[in-house]
Amino acid sequence: MQQEKFITTASLDAGEINLIHRYWCAANYLSVGQIYLLDNPLLREPLQAQHIKPRLLGHWGTTPGLNFIYAHLNRVIKARDLDVIYICGPGHGGPGMVANTYLEGIYSEIYPEIAETTDGMRKLFRQFSFPGGIPSHAAPETPGSIHEGGELGYALVHAYGAAFDNPDLIVACVVGDGEAETGPLAASWHSNKFINPARDGAVLPILHLNGYKIANPTLLSRIGDEDLKKLFEGYGYEPLFVEGHEPEVMHRLMAGAMDRAMERIRAIQDRAHGGASPAELPRWPMIVLRSPKGWTGPKEVDGKKVEGFWRAHQVPVSGCRENPDHLKILEDWMRSYDPEDLFTADGGLKPELKALAPEGDRRMGANPHANGGLLRKELKCPPLSDYAVDVPEPGKTVVQTTEILGRYLRDILTLNDAEKNFRIFGPDETESNRLGAVFEVTDRVWMEKIEPYDVHLSPDGRVMEVLSEHLCQGWLEGYLLTGRHGFFSCYEAFIHIIDSMFNQHAKWLKVTRELEWRKPISSLNYLLTSHVWRQDHNGFSHQDPGFVDLVANKKADIVRIYLPPDANTLLWVADHCLKTWDRINVIVAGKQPEPQWLAIEDAAKHCEAGIGIWDWAGNEEDTVSPDVVMACAGDVPTMETLAAVTILREAIPDLKIRVVNVVDLMTLQSKDQHPHGISDEDFDRLFTTERPVIFAYHGYPYLIHRLTYKRTNHQNIHVRGFVEEGTTTTPFDMTVLNQLDRYHLAIEAIERVPGLKEKAGHVVESLRGKLQEHFAYVREHGEDMPEIRDWAWRSGS
Amino acid sequence: MQQEKFITTASLDAGEINLIHRYWCAANYLSVGQIYLLDNPLLREPLQAQHIKPRLLGHWGTTPGLNFIYAHLNRVIKARDLDVIYICGPGHGGPGMVANTYLEGIYSEIYPEIAETTDGMRKLFRQFSFPGGIPSHAAPETPGSIHEGGELGYALVHAYGAAFDNPDLIVACVVGDGEAETGPLAASWHSNKFINPARDGAVLPILHLNGYKIANPTLLSRIGDEDLKKLFEGYGYEPLFVEGHEPEVMHRLMAGAMDRAMERIRAIQDRAHGGASPAELPRWPMIVLRSPKGWTGPKEVDGKKVEGFWRAHQVPVSGCRENPDHLKILEDWMRSYDPEDLFTADGGLKPELKALAPEGDRRMGANPHANGGLLRKELKCPPLSDYAVDVPEPGKTVVQTTEILGRYLRDILTLNDAEKNFRIFGPDETESNRLGAVFEVTDRVWMEKIEPYDVHLSPDGRVMEVLSEHLCQGWLEGYLLTGRHGFFSCYEAFIHIIDSMFNQHAKWLKVTRELEWRKPISSLNYLLTSHVWRQDHNGFSHQDPGFVDLVANKKADIVRIYLPPDANTLLWVADHCLKTWDRINVIVAGKQPEPQWLAIEDAAKHCEAGIGIWDWAGNEEDTVSPDVVMACAGDVPTMETLAAVTILREAIPDLKIRVVNVVDLMTLQSKDQHPHGISDEDFDRLFTTERPVIFAYHGYPYLIHRLTYKRTNHQNIHVRGFVEEGTTTTPFDMTVLNQLDRYHLAIEAIERVPGLKEKAGHVVESLRGKLQEHFAYVREHGEDMPEIRDWAWRSGS
């Protein structure tokens, strides 16, 4: 180890080092206590079996390192009056985060029963990983946390999301060397290329090399310092190394690295605020902390190496109730921190240590950025009428639906420009998804070199594009969790890339909604476009509408799924979603030119109900129930359904047809399953109790069955959707391959209406002929038949 | 640009350069032809509107670079008699892959109607992105491809998977600079730390910096060469730079880089085969190719920059049917390759160019590794009886189910050791998932430094562990696609991380099954363990059983889902899955100590049927249908169901109960939906047509409804499963939170059997009391009540 690579801080005297060390010991002591103790929190009596929890659940290995970092961040926050939040990538080191926020006092402010007393400490220990208590991770219950870290990989991307548009904030982000092996984390390092020091805050990544995962060394801990340095310089950072295990030396090194990092950040920001346009991307500092896993814990247990090895990962010494030797190891370990030296007789932290923590909102556990709802301002939205597509009669106007939405988003950007609290995210697809109007008022964020022929790139852009759905999702989550607003547009098929991130965010929201002190944050809004029915040029790999199936598994309070069939409904839905909180809204809408159905007033009425009969499309009579219900959800299914209705009305004028369109998929569920579910009476009114329902659905048909299986008429609901038949072909051929096209829908309607097939067999024959004709035509000409391309709705009457 | 950083090959004379250049022109010509032409393939007459396809669908931008690389790989393959496959990360450059395999002759061998004639070329052009033709990507239809690249991010990890245990193979892998921004790709570079040069092949990554994505510059193309070099050296590579646009210079540079790379690979392998244990990880070569996007295409269209810019991404000049200027640009562009100089009068490649391609299996389009089924050998599996758990009576034996499986996997490793065609993959969880027995005969692969206290690490290990589900999945896919076998064990919740990779692999399999020339490959087998019901110590973030919902959306031929309730059923299922092909098998099974139900013969019978009545558990009489069916799927639901049956039989002896256990979830579907679906008659026999069914299911309950909604008795099927209630608590409390526990199941049975509640109200009361008792006990003691912990099945009779 070359000493010259380390930096120390001369200004720190031995007394200050000793205080920091004791603070660290206090956090370590409280961490061990949480994992092990039911009682005897201050070890005022000898440790006995009955003081130990029956189930030892927690992770020690990463915790002392997390506590070490926390103590040193406290020092620089106080010394420099910094605004810092702490993102704990190794979130399973939850005991450390709880311990530190307890030491700061904020824990007891939020949870008064966990007071800064001996009894409070007993409860603090007991509740950890205990039924009715708190989870073992840096969960929503943990003050100061915006990141649970249960599923690894997203710490750094959350950190960057938090830093955007927060010029005074420094986001300290601990990345474990296990987590560093994940894909999303490996890509996240490049987020530094999206930080504009003139308007954003800073991220200070702290790569914590403690050498081991659950049962393996980590890759980065063993590549050698030379490659490590190159790797992070290659990523664009200035890595500052802190390595060792001897506490005093380590405190000096860490203090030095922290000072250097904070000075570098300040220098970069000062230069940018001074108006200097940097000739090159700033080289932000990061810290590489190499310290032993399970540092300060038992060196060996039963003759096996524990400290500095993977055996320290969870509970370093187990069976302490049954095994007196192990109980002794635990007691010696806890006493090695000298609790009498740390806590007063009544269980409070000694005043000289208490004085080390920052105060008020400067405490990382109390920083409002980590409870973003506190800072959230309502998004200003323009009136929808300004963007409404004129629809004098249904089906005659053809527009690119998402293009209209782009104009609306453009003006949201303008209206909220002063607040700097709205960004648009997408994997290189904003233009491709036809939201290009936003580039009339903003650009893509670009901090690297800009060529003269480049378009819509600027350091001040508010559109975040990178070819990584993980980064888009993670940045947006970090941005929302710190109280801002955003919008994520994505190719429908590839949103599956972030399935697991969606899961974790939904879980986070589910828990935060149960915590009164966590204030609501803006909803996470997805626009899924370039969807399954119009990926005819990219083919099968780009055709997957299954994300909503995953979404529908989540708690009903959290999720909404919208399938607006045209531009005005899309406008209403997007506007609605942007005004909601603590939810995940999924909007699926196409980007290709499509017929428009509803004028804006009708769109609003239809969307508010979420589901409804389109009187103008059907021909039922008031007095009796229709012969068949043609239901549809999604833009392409709606068009095919209306085309099928045209066919049926022209061919069989006395067939009484009802058209039902579904915008809000959750209306289909029972009211007891989802707050948007309509009542059984309303459902029966819409879908009848006995007539055949031909349901054309955007995605996998099973979801409709899953949502409606409790409804009276379920056995007559026949769903057509995507059945995993796709390739590079024409748009209409895609629907034919999956039997969602007008001809199949019309045939099915005829076949399902009792007695009709006998009368209208010739119509079925002629439609089958149409399918043959289509088949031959597209294979000959490479495009859809003119009557398909030029199709327009006619009522047929 | 510093010239000294480039390498050239002195041995290549101008004639050779010229031949390579013409070969490249031929590939480029054929690529453009595919995107644009319906007819007039050799431009024997002036290009006219009717020669142009009505819909122009394809991606030119990346294609010339892909063709350039292909031509130079051909040169070194021939010159050095190398065994090389080509992985095309920018798979949307499909025209290039098709063009090259057509030039090699293999395309016409596989698809004789696409002959090496003028008419064949016409068909080649026409079929591309055309209804009834071929997809626009490097899809399964493309010879030589094992990677479609539609969803970006997996090229390099597939390449490494292909190289493992293939010592003579070199996998050339083109990584686009767009793809390089994704998380999985950013992590994949570290795969070099898992290649053992003494037993594995080599991967030659070729990072293709063409500067732009769909509408943006790429991050890596603009960080500057110095950081780029550091980044890849930091990743452990020796980057070789090839930069420019002037063809002759570029050919020389590329030839030089290729020679250098092949020499370096050979040197590393020779040293390893010589038995030298490398003091450090070998520094494998890689190539950084910086060339213009849309190279050799139109420089400008309508006054806008195209070549070297993102406008070249898809179709550089559009509207050629309508716009004569554009038609002219296209014709000039195509003629710039001088087709007369490339092809004979009857449309074949000129002999002097034909001679440049390798021959037979050395052609990258014909390499059998890229059609892995050709090389696949059956896996040798030991007899299950050697591992069977002795189950003299149900429910008395308690074992860790996956631990038994570990022994079986251990012996598979031994039996197939000579073939070196089986590996186990897992994100640092093999030991945690209790498969540790495999470490009796093998280790984890580890090429970095090994410390004296490390355990089970070796360069020769057959267990692949890294903290990235993406890498595990991608390596395994690459390994299977090249004809080998594997097994992936993963925490259930985090398998969602690879949802989208699963999707893409399922799509690949769906298409390959329709191609006769693609031979079957081994199935992709997942063991999902550390599952939702036993992540009580990690809490909510680790609790998600929804992966199977995604799986169930895929084509029935492709997917299977198994929920073995104990060790012997798990053995049977795993053995079965390992012997299948062209499928994705998902096995969900717990790792904690659990009661065992079936002796091995009974397990085999039960699993073969996939579903069945457990006579020994119920008490129905032969002649009449039971009062209630207690159904279960999954280990914890099975245990809770049997515990509920115990309670019911003891409390209400005259209640006639049937127990149905489901191992193969697909049996629940109708036969027309899944080949494993049982007939309606069989379903009615098992579940009755009118009795209440209390169905305890492992995952989200909706899936059971979705699978059974067509069955006669569906309205009486009441499913309990995971309803998104989780935290850090006791195992039994987890089931109570989700109302899947024995008490809730028993209460529901009583409430659902008509008239029973009136008679057995006191039982319901007592069970509700039990729930209260449980609630109080766990919150007091932190563990489950002794009667829960010590519970064992009793028939109650």
PDB file of C-alpha atoms in Angstrom, chain B residues 564-655:
ATOM      1  CA  PRO B 564     -42.881 -29.628  -5.599  1.00  0.00           C
ATOM      2  CA  PRO B 565     -44.055 -29.807  -1.981  1.00  0.00           C
ATOM      3  CA  ASP B 566     -41.131 -31.816  -0.611  1.00  0.00           C
ATOM      4  CA  ALA B 567     -37.720 -33.283  -1.339  1.00  0.00           C
ATOM      5  CA  ASN B 568     -38.672 -36.387  -3.304  1.00  0.00           C
ATOM      6  CA  THR B 569     -41.007 -34.458  -5.559  1.00  0.00           C
ATOM      7  CA  LEU B 570     -38.298 -31.834  -6.024  1.00  0.00           C
ATOM      8  CA  LEU B 571     -35.852 -34.541  -7.039  1.00  0.00           C
ATOM      9  CA  TRP B 572     -38.249 -35.956  -9.586  1.00  0.00           C
ATOM     10  CA  VAL B 573     -39.054 -32.546 -11.020  1.00  0.00           C
ATOM     11  CA  ALA B 574     -35.434 -31.414 -11.248  1.00  0.00           C
ATOM     12  CA  ASP B 575     -34.414 -34.662 -12.894  1.00  0.00           C
ATOM     13  CA  HIS B 576     -37.251 -34.343 -15.364  1.00  0.00           C
ATOM     14  CA  CYS B 577     -36.435 -30.723 -16.200  1.00  0.00           C
ATOM     15  CA  LEU B 578     -32.766 -31.424 -16.771  1.00  0.00           C
ATOM     16  CA  LYS B 579     -33.711 -34.008 -19.388  1.00  0.00           C
ATOM     17  CA  THR B 580     -35.977 -31.717 -21.430  1.00  0.00           C
ATOM     18  CA  TRP B 581     -35.136 -29.424 -24.327  1.00  0.00           C
ATOM     19  CA  ASP B 582     -36.273 -26.128 -25.854  1.00  0.00           C
ATOM     20  CA  ARG B 583     -38.178 -25.167 -22.719  1.00  0.00           C
ATOM     21  CA  ILE B 584     -38.015 -22.929 -19.745  1.00  0.00           C
ATOM     22  CA  ASN B 585     -38.746 -24.803 -16.538  1.00  0.00           C
ATOM     23  CA  VAL B 586     -39.417 -22.941 -13.320  1.00  0.00           C
ATOM     24  CA  ILE B 587     -39.211 -24.878 -10.065  1.00  0.00           C
ATOM     25  CA  VAL B 588     -40.236 -23.164  -6.843  1.00  0.00           C
ATOM     26  CA  ALA B 589     -39.147 -24.881  -3.642  1.00  0.00           C
ATOM     27  CA  GLY B 590     -38.142 -23.857  -0.143  1.00  0.00           C
ATOM     28  CA  LYS B 591     -34.773 -24.282   1.501  1.00  0.00           C
ATOM     29  CA  GLN B 592     -35.827 -24.395   5.149  1.00  0.00           C
ATOM     30  CA  PRO B 593     -36.477 -27.590   7.118  1.00  0.00           C
ATOM     31  CA  GLU B 594     -39.892 -28.877   6.076  1.00  0.00           C
ATOM     32  CA  PRO B 595     -42.014 -31.966   6.627  1.00  0.00           C
ATOM     33  CA  GLN B 596     -41.787 -34.608   3.921  1.00  0.00           C
ATOM     34  CA  TRP B 597     -44.893 -36.151   2.444  1.00  0.00           C
ATOM     35  CA  LEU B 598     -44.187 -38.685  -0.261  1.00  0.00           C
ATOM     36  CA  ALA B 599     -41.856 -41.636  -0.605  1.00  0.00           C
ATOM     37  CA  ILE B 600     -39.932 -41.578  -3.852  1.00  0.00           C
ATOM     38  CA  GLU B 601     -42.237 -43.992  -5.725  1.00  0.00           C
ATOM     39  CA  ASP B 602     -45.288 -42.017  -4.695  1.00  0.00           C
ATOM     40  CA  ALA B 603     -43.493 -38.814  -5.566  1.00  0.00           C
ATOM     41  CA  ALA B 604     -42.759 -40.102  -9.061  1.00  0.00           C
ATOM     42  CA  LYS B 605     -46.367 -41.119  -9.591  1.00  0.00           C
ATOM     43  CA  HIS B 606     -47.684 -37.836  -8.257  1.00  0.00           C
ATOM     44  CA  CYS B 607     -45.292 -35.716 -10.333  1.00  0.00           C
ATOM     45  CA  GLU B 608     -45.942 -37.658 -13.512  1.00  0.00           C
ATOM     46  CA  ALA B 609     -49.622 -36.873 -13.149  1.00  0.00           C
ATOM     47  CA  GLY B 610     -48.704 -33.346 -12.037  1.00  0.00           C
ATOM     48  CA  ILE B 611     -51.768 -33.160  -9.833  1.00  0.00           C
ATOM     49  CA  GLY B 612     -53.588 -35.658  -7.660  1.00  0.00           C
ATOM     50  CA  ILE B 613     -55.642 -36.533  -4.647  1.00  0.00           C
ATOM     51  CA  TRP B 614     -53.711 -37.309  -1.499  1.00  0.00           C
ATOM     52  CA  ASP B 615     -55.949 -40.096  -0.217  1.00  0.00           C
ATOM     53  CA  TRP B 616     -53.991 -40.518   2.960  1.00  0.00           C
ATOM     54  CA  ALA B 617     -54.647 -36.931   3.936  1.00  0.00           C
ATOM     55  CA  GLY B 618     -58.373 -36.785   3.291  1.00  0.00           C
ATOM     56  CA  ASN B 619     -61.222 -38.779   4.753  1.00  0.00           C
ATOM     57  CA  GLU B 620     -63.808 -38.852   2.009  1.00  0.00           C
ATOM     58  CA  GLU B 621     -65.805 -41.918   1.286  1.00  0.00           C
ATOM     59  CA  ASP B 622     -65.633 -43.653  -2.045  1.00  0.00           C
ATOM     60  CA  THR B 623     -69.209 -43.326  -2.987  1.00  0.00           C
ATOM     61  CA  VAL B 624     -70.049 -39.676  -2.590  1.00  0.00           C
ATOM     62  CA  SER B 625     -68.258 -36.483  -3.339  1.00  0.00           C
ATOM     63  CA  PRO B 626     -66.503 -34.853  -0.386  1.00  0.00           C
ATOM     64  CA  ASP B 627     -67.899 -31.861   1.496  1.00  0.00           C
ATOM     65  CA  VAL B 628     -64.887 -29.741   0.746  1.00  0.00           C
ATOM     66  CA  VAL B 629     -61.755 -29.926  -1.378  1.00  0.00           C
ATOM     67  CA  MET B 630     -58.616 -28.586   0.243  1.00  0.00           C
ATOM     68  CA  ALA B 631     -56.228 -27.899  -2.617  1.00  0.00           C
ATOM     69  CA  CYS B 632     -52.645 -26.780  -2.361  1.00  0.00           C
ATOM     70  CA  ALA B 633     -49.671 -25.896  -4.522  1.00  0.00           C
ATOM     71  CA  GLY B 634     -46.261 -25.102  -3.059  1.00  0.00           C
ATOM     72  CA  ASP B 635     -44.444 -26.336  -0.001  1.00  0.00           C
ATOM     73  CA  VAL B 636     -45.677 -23.875   2.616  1.00  0.00           C
ATOM     74  CA  PRO B 637     -49.283 -23.907   1.337  1.00  0.00           C
ATOM     75  CA  THR B 638     -49.190 -27.695   1.383  1.00  0.00           C
ATOM     76  CA  MET B 639     -48.043 -27.743   4.981  1.00  0.00           C
ATOM     77  CA  GLU B 640     -50.649 -25.188   6.039  1.00  0.00           C
ATOM     78  CA  THR B 641     -53.349 -27.074   4.176  1.00  0.00           C
ATOM     79  CA  LEU B 642     -52.463 -30.332   5.876  1.00  0.00           C
ATOM     80  CA  ALA B 643     -52.383 -28.567   9.214  1.00  0.00           C
ATOM     81  CA  ALA B 644     -55.831 -27.156   8.475  1.00  0.00           C
ATOM     82  CA  VAL B 645     -57.016 -30.640   7.557  1.00  0.00           C
ATOM     83  CA  THR B 646     -55.684 -31.938  10.866  1.00  0.00           C
ATOM     84  CA  ILE B 647     -57.634 -29.274  12.683  1.00  0.00           C
ATOM     85  CA  LEU B 648     -60.825 -29.940  10.729  1.00  0.00           C
ATOM     86  CA  ARG B 649     -60.655 -33.692  11.030  1.00  0.00           C
ATOM     87  CA  GLU B 650     -60.132 -33.509  14.755  1.00  0.00           C
ATOM     88  CA  ALA B 651     -62.758 -30.858  15.356  1.00  0.00           C
ATOM     89  CA  ILE B 652     -65.411 -32.063  12.892  1.00  0.00           C
ATOM     90  CA  PRO B 653     -64.788 -35.756  12.269  1.00  0.00           C
ATOM     91  CA  ASP B 654     -67.798 -36.218  10.015  1.00  0.00           C
ATOM     92  CA  LEU B 655     -66.710 -33.483   7.594  1.00  0.00           C
TER      93      LEU B 655
END
